[in-house]
PDB file of C-alpha atoms in Angstrom:
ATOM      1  CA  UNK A  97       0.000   0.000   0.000  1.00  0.00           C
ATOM      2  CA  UNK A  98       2.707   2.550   1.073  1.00  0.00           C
ATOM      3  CA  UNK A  99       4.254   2.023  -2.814  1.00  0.00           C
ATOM      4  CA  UNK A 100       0.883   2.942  -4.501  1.00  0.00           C
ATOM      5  CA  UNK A 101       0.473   5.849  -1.849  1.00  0.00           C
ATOM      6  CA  UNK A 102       3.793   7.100  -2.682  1.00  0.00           C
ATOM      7  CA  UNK A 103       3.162   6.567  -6.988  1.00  0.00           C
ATOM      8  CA  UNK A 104      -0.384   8.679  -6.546  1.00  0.00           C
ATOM      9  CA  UNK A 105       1.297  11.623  -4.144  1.00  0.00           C
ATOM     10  CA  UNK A 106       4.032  11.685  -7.282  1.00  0.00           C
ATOM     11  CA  UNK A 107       1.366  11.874  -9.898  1.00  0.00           C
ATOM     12  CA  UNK A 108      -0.664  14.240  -8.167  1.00  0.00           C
ATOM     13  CA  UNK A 109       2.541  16.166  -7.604  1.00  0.00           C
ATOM     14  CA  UNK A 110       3.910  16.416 -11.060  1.00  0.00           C
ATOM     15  CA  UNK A 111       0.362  17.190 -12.194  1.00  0.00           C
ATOM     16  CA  UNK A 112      -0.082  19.932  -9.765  1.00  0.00           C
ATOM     17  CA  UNK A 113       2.988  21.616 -10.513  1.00  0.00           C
ATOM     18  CA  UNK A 114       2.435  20.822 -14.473  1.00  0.00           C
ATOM     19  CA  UNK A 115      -0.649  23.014 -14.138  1.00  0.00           C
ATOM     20  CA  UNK A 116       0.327  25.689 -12.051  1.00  0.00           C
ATOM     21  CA  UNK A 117       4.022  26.812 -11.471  1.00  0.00           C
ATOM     22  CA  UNK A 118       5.893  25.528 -13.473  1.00  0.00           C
ATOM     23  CA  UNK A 119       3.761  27.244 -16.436  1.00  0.00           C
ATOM     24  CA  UNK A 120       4.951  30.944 -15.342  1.00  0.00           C
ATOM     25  CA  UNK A 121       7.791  32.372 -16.760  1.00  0.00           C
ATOM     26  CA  UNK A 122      10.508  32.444 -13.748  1.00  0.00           C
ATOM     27  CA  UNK A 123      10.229  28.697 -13.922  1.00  0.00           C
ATOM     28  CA  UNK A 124      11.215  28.310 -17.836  1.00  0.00           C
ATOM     29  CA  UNK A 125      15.183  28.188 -17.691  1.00  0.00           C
ATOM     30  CA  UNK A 126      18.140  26.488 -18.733  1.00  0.00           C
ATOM     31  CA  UNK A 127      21.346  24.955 -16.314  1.00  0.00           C
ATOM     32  CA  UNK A 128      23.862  26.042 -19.588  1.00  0.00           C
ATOM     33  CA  UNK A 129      23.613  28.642 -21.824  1.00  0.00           C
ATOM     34  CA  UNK A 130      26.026  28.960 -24.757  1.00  0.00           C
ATOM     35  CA  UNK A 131      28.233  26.569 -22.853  1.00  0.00           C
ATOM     36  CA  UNK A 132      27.875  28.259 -19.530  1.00  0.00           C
ATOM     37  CA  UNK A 133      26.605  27.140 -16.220  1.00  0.00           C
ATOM     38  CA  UNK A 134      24.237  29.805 -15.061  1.00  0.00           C
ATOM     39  CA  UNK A 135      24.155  30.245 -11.254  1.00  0.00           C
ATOM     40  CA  UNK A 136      20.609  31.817 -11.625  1.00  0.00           C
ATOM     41  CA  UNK A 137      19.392  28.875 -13.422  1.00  0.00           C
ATOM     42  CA  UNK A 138      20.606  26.337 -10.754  1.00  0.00           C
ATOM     43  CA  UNK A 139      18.535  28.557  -8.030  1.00  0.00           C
ATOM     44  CA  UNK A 140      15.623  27.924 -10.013  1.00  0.00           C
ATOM     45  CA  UNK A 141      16.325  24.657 -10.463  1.00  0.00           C
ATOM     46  CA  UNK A 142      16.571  24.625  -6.885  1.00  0.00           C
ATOM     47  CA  UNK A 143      13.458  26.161  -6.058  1.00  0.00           C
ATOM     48  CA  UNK A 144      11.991  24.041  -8.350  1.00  0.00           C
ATOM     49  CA  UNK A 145      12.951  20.646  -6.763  1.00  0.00           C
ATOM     50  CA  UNK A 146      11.863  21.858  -3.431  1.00  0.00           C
ATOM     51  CA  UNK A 147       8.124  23.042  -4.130  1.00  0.00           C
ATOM     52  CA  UNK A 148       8.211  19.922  -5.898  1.00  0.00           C
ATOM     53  CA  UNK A 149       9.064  18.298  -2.621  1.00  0.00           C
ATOM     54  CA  UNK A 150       6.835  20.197  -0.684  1.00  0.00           C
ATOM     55  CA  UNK A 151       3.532  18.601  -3.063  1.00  0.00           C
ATOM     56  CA  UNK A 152       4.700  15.735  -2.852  1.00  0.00           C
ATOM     57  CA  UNK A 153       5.332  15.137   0.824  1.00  0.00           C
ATOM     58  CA  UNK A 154       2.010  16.961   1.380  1.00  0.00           C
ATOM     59  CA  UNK A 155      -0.059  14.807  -1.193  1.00  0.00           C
ATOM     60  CA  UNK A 156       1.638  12.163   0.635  1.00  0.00           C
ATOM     61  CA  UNK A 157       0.456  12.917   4.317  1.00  0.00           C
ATOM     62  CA  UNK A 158      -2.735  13.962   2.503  1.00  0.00           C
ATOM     63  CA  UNK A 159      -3.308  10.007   1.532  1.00  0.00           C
ATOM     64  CA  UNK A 160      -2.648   9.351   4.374  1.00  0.00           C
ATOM     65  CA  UNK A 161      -4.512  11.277   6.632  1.00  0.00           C
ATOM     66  CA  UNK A 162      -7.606  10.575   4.671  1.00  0.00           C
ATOM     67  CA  UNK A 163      -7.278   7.259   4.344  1.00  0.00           C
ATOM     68  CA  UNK A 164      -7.302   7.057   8.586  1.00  0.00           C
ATOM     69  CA  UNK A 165     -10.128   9.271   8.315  1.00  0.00           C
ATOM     70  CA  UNK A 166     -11.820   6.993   6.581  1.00  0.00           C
ATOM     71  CA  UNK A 167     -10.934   3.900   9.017  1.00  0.00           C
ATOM     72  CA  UNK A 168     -11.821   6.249  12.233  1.00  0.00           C
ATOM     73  CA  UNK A 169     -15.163   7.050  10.896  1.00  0.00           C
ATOM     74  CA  UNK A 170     -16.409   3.484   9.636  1.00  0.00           C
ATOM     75  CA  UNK A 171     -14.740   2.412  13.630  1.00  0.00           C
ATOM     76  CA  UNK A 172     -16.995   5.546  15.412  1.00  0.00           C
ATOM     77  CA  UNK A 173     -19.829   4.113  12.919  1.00  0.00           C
ATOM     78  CA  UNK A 174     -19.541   0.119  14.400  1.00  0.00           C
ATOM     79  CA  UNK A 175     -19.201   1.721  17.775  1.00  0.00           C
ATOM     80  CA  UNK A 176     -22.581   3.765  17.381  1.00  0.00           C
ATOM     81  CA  UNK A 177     -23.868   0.538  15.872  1.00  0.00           C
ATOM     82  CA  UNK A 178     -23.150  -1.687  18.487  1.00  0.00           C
ATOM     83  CA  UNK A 179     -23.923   0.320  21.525  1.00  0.00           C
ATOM     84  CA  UNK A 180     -27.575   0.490  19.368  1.00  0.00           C
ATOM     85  CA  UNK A 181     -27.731  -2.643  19.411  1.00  0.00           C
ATOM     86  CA  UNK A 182     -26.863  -3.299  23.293  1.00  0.00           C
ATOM     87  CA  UNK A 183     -30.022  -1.183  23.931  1.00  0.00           C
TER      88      UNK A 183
END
């Protein structure tokens, strides 16, 4: 389960930043130019990796925080059910 959790937070990741920030113009660079390593390119680059990070890690905790959602409501709905049913 934790593999599939991890492939869907890197999906939604990539397709989040697809769609958003890496469209605008700061993001469109290149590490060489003419032969030259641009120091301004590799903080982009930089900046890049780490928002990238931050969705993923996110989208990540996100799975998993809603997928124990999901097991602590159908538990408080059993509970409910059985103290219904001890009545």
């Amino acid at each position: 389960m934790t593999f599939w959790k991890a492939v869907a937070a890197f999906i939604s990741a990539w397709l989040i930043s697809n769609f958003t920030y890496l469209l605008l113009p700061f993001f469109q660079y290149k590490l060489f130019s003419d032969g030259q390593f641009v120091w301004e390119s590799l903080f982009k680059f930089v900046l890049d990796i780490a928002l990238f990070v931050v969705l993923y890690v996110g989208m990540y905790y996100l799975i998993s925080f809603i997928q124990s959602w999901r097991m602590r409501a159908r538990y408080d709905a059993a509970q409910k059910e059985r103290a219904k049913e001890k009545q």
